[in-house]
Tab-separated table of C-alpha atoms in Angstrom:
chain	number	residue	atom	x	y	z
X	28	LYS	CA	-247.766	-118.746	-6.664
X	29	ASP	CA	-243.998	-118.681	-7.113
X	30	TYR	CA	-243.532	-122.049	-5.404
X	31	PHE	CA	-246.425	-123.526	-7.401
X	32	GLU	CA	-244.646	-122.492	-10.611
X	33	PHE	CA	-241.404	-123.841	-9.177
X	34	LEU	CA	-243.080	-127.239	-8.663
X	35	ASN	CA	-244.652	-127.213	-12.122
X	36	ARG	CA	-241.246	-126.629	-13.701
X	37	LYS	CA	-239.943	-129.660	-11.748
X	38	ILE	CA	-236.840	-127.855	-10.515
X	39	ASN	CA	-234.640	-130.011	-8.283
X	40	HIS	CA	-234.728	-128.566	-4.792
X	41	VAL	CA	-235.075	-129.250	-1.095
X	42	LEU	CA	-238.120	-127.844	0.681
X	43	ILE	CA	-237.509	-127.293	4.385
X	44	ASP	CA	-240.559	-126.800	6.588
X	45	VAL	CA	-239.479	-124.776	9.634
X	46	ARG	CA	-242.796	-124.876	11.511
X	47	VAL	CA	-243.185	-126.396	14.965
X	48	ASP	CA	-244.075	-130.090	15.272
X	49	SER	CA	-247.785	-129.561	15.964
X	50	GLN	CA	-248.261	-127.480	12.796
X	51	PHE	CA	-246.183	-129.846	10.678
X	52	ASN	CA	-248.166	-132.848	11.912
X	53	CYS	CA	-251.494	-131.231	10.936
X	54	TYR	CA	-250.559	-130.659	7.285
X	55	ARG	CA	-247.393	-130.819	5.228
X	56	PHE	CA	-246.035	-131.309	1.763
X	57	THR	CA	-244.947	-134.934	1.533
X	58	HIS	CA	-241.617	-133.959	-0.041
X	59	ALA	CA	-240.755	-131.459	2.720
X	60	LEU	CA	-237.986	-131.987	5.227
X	61	HIS	CA	-239.165	-131.007	8.699
X	62	PHE	CA	-236.505	-128.910	10.404
X	63	PRO	CA	-238.056	-126.561	13.015
X	64	LEU	CA	-236.499	-123.098	12.987
X	65	GLU	CA	-235.243	-123.303	16.570
X	66	ARG	CA	-233.272	-126.481	15.765
X	67	PHE	CA	-232.201	-125.236	12.345
X	68	CYS	CA	-230.653	-122.045	13.742
X	69	GLN	CA	-228.580	-124.046	16.226
X	70	LYS	CA	-226.760	-125.921	13.462
X	71	LYS	CA	-223.661	-125.004	11.503
X	72	LEU	CA	-223.653	-125.224	7.708
X	73	ASN	CA	-221.931	-128.616	7.535
X	74	GLU	CA	-224.469	-130.080	9.988
X	75	ILE	CA	-227.367	-128.655	7.961
X	76	ILE	CA	-225.965	-130.149	4.753
X	77	ASP	CA	-225.437	-133.521	6.450
X	78	ILE	CA	-229.051	-133.609	7.664
X	79	ILE	CA	-230.429	-132.580	4.266
X	80	SER	CA	-228.209	-135.123	2.486
X	81	LEU	CA	-229.751	-137.997	4.425
X	82	ASN	CA	-232.954	-137.647	2.391
X	83	HIS	CA	-231.984	-135.744	-0.757
X	84	SER	CA	-229.582	-136.078	-3.670
X	85	GLN	CA	-226.624	-133.788	-4.214
X	86	ASP	CA	-228.473	-132.264	-7.192
X	87	ASP	CA	-231.308	-131.208	-4.897
X	88	LEU	CA	-228.864	-129.370	-2.636
X	89	GLU	CA	-228.286	-126.670	-5.239
X	90	THR	CA	-231.623	-125.025	-4.421
X	91	ILE	CA	-233.086	-124.780	-0.920
X	92	CYS	CA	-236.601	-123.450	-0.275
X	93	PHE	CA	-238.111	-122.710	3.117
X	94	ILE	CA	-241.778	-122.702	4.121
X	95	CYS	CA	-243.623	-121.940	7.350
X	96	ARG	CA	-247.087	-120.883	8.451
X	97	ARG	CA	-247.131	-117.262	7.264
X	98	GLY	CA	-243.638	-116.544	5.964
X	99	LYS	CA	-241.896	-115.000	8.972
X	100	LYS	CA	-239.959	-118.051	10.179
X	101	SER	CA	-239.048	-119.075	6.648
X	102	ARG	CA	-237.537	-115.603	6.071
X	103	GLU	CA	-235.526	-116.045	9.278
X	104	ALA	CA	-234.294	-119.434	8.047
X	105	VAL	CA	-233.282	-117.933	4.685
X	106	SER	CA	-231.372	-115.171	6.463
X	107	TYR	CA	-229.631	-117.651	8.768
X	108	LEU	CA	-228.603	-119.938	5.906
X	109	LEU	CA	-227.342	-117.016	3.810
X	110	ASP	CA	-225.225	-115.881	6.780
X	111	GLN	CA	-223.796	-119.397	7.086
X	112	LEU	CA	-223.050	-119.494	3.352
X	113	GLN	CA	-221.021	-116.258	3.496
X	114	ASN	CA	-218.236	-118.118	5.290
X	115	ALA	CA	-218.470	-121.262	3.160
X	116	THR	CA	-215.641	-122.036	0.795
X	117	GLU	CA	-217.165	-125.064	-0.877
X	118	THR	CA	-220.863	-125.871	-1.062
X	119	LYS	CA	-223.374	-127.062	-3.632
X	120	ILE	CA	-226.013	-124.605	-2.396
X	121	ASN	CA	-226.430	-121.844	-4.988
X	122	ASN	CA	-230.018	-120.683	-4.484
X	123	VAL	CA	-231.977	-120.041	-1.293
X	124	TYR	CA	-235.651	-119.104	-1.431
X	125	ASP	CA	-238.522	-118.286	0.887
X	126	VAL	CA	-242.012	-119.545	0.004
X	127	LYS	CA	-243.585	-116.124	0.463
X	128	GLY	CA	-246.637	-116.062	2.675
X	129	GLY	CA	-246.151	-119.694	3.677
X	130	PHE	CA	-249.093	-122.051	4.031
X	131	GLN	CA	-251.477	-119.145	4.541
X	132	GLU	CA	-250.668	-117.800	1.074
X	133	TRP	CA	-250.790	-121.318	-0.384
X	134	HIS	CA	-254.267	-121.791	1.135
X	135	GLU	CA	-255.519	-118.420	-0.143
X	136	THR	CA	-254.119	-118.496	-3.687
X	137	ILE	CA	-253.359	-122.079	-4.714
X	138	ASP	CA	-255.220	-124.706	-2.700
X	139	PRO	CA	-258.189	-123.737	-0.517
X	140	LEU	CA	-258.380	-127.376	0.638
X	141	CYS	CA	-254.993	-126.977	2.279
X	142	PRO	CA	-255.877	-126.482	5.937
X	143	PHE	CA	-254.735	-123.278	7.529
X	144	PHE	CA	-254.903	-122.859	11.281
């Protein structure tokens, strides 16, 4: 529900989907950037920002949200990014969020037509 409200308020953000390719290819939010967790956690902050900046404006960079299947991998991504940000001296990223419960929660509480596998 939190992400649904986030979307309704039209807050500038980047949504990063950290699921594996096969899950991402079955269903995704069209505005999501696909960045599987294994690849994401191999990158340094400047590389992450460069990849995000290819498809998003600088205003979007202020808020980063992560989503996965059930919420576990997105929490790991949040933790990894927050660790990277601790050493950052200059970045536009101010807010980092996890879409709690991931697509399973979205399916159960927001959109039952959203496939969950």
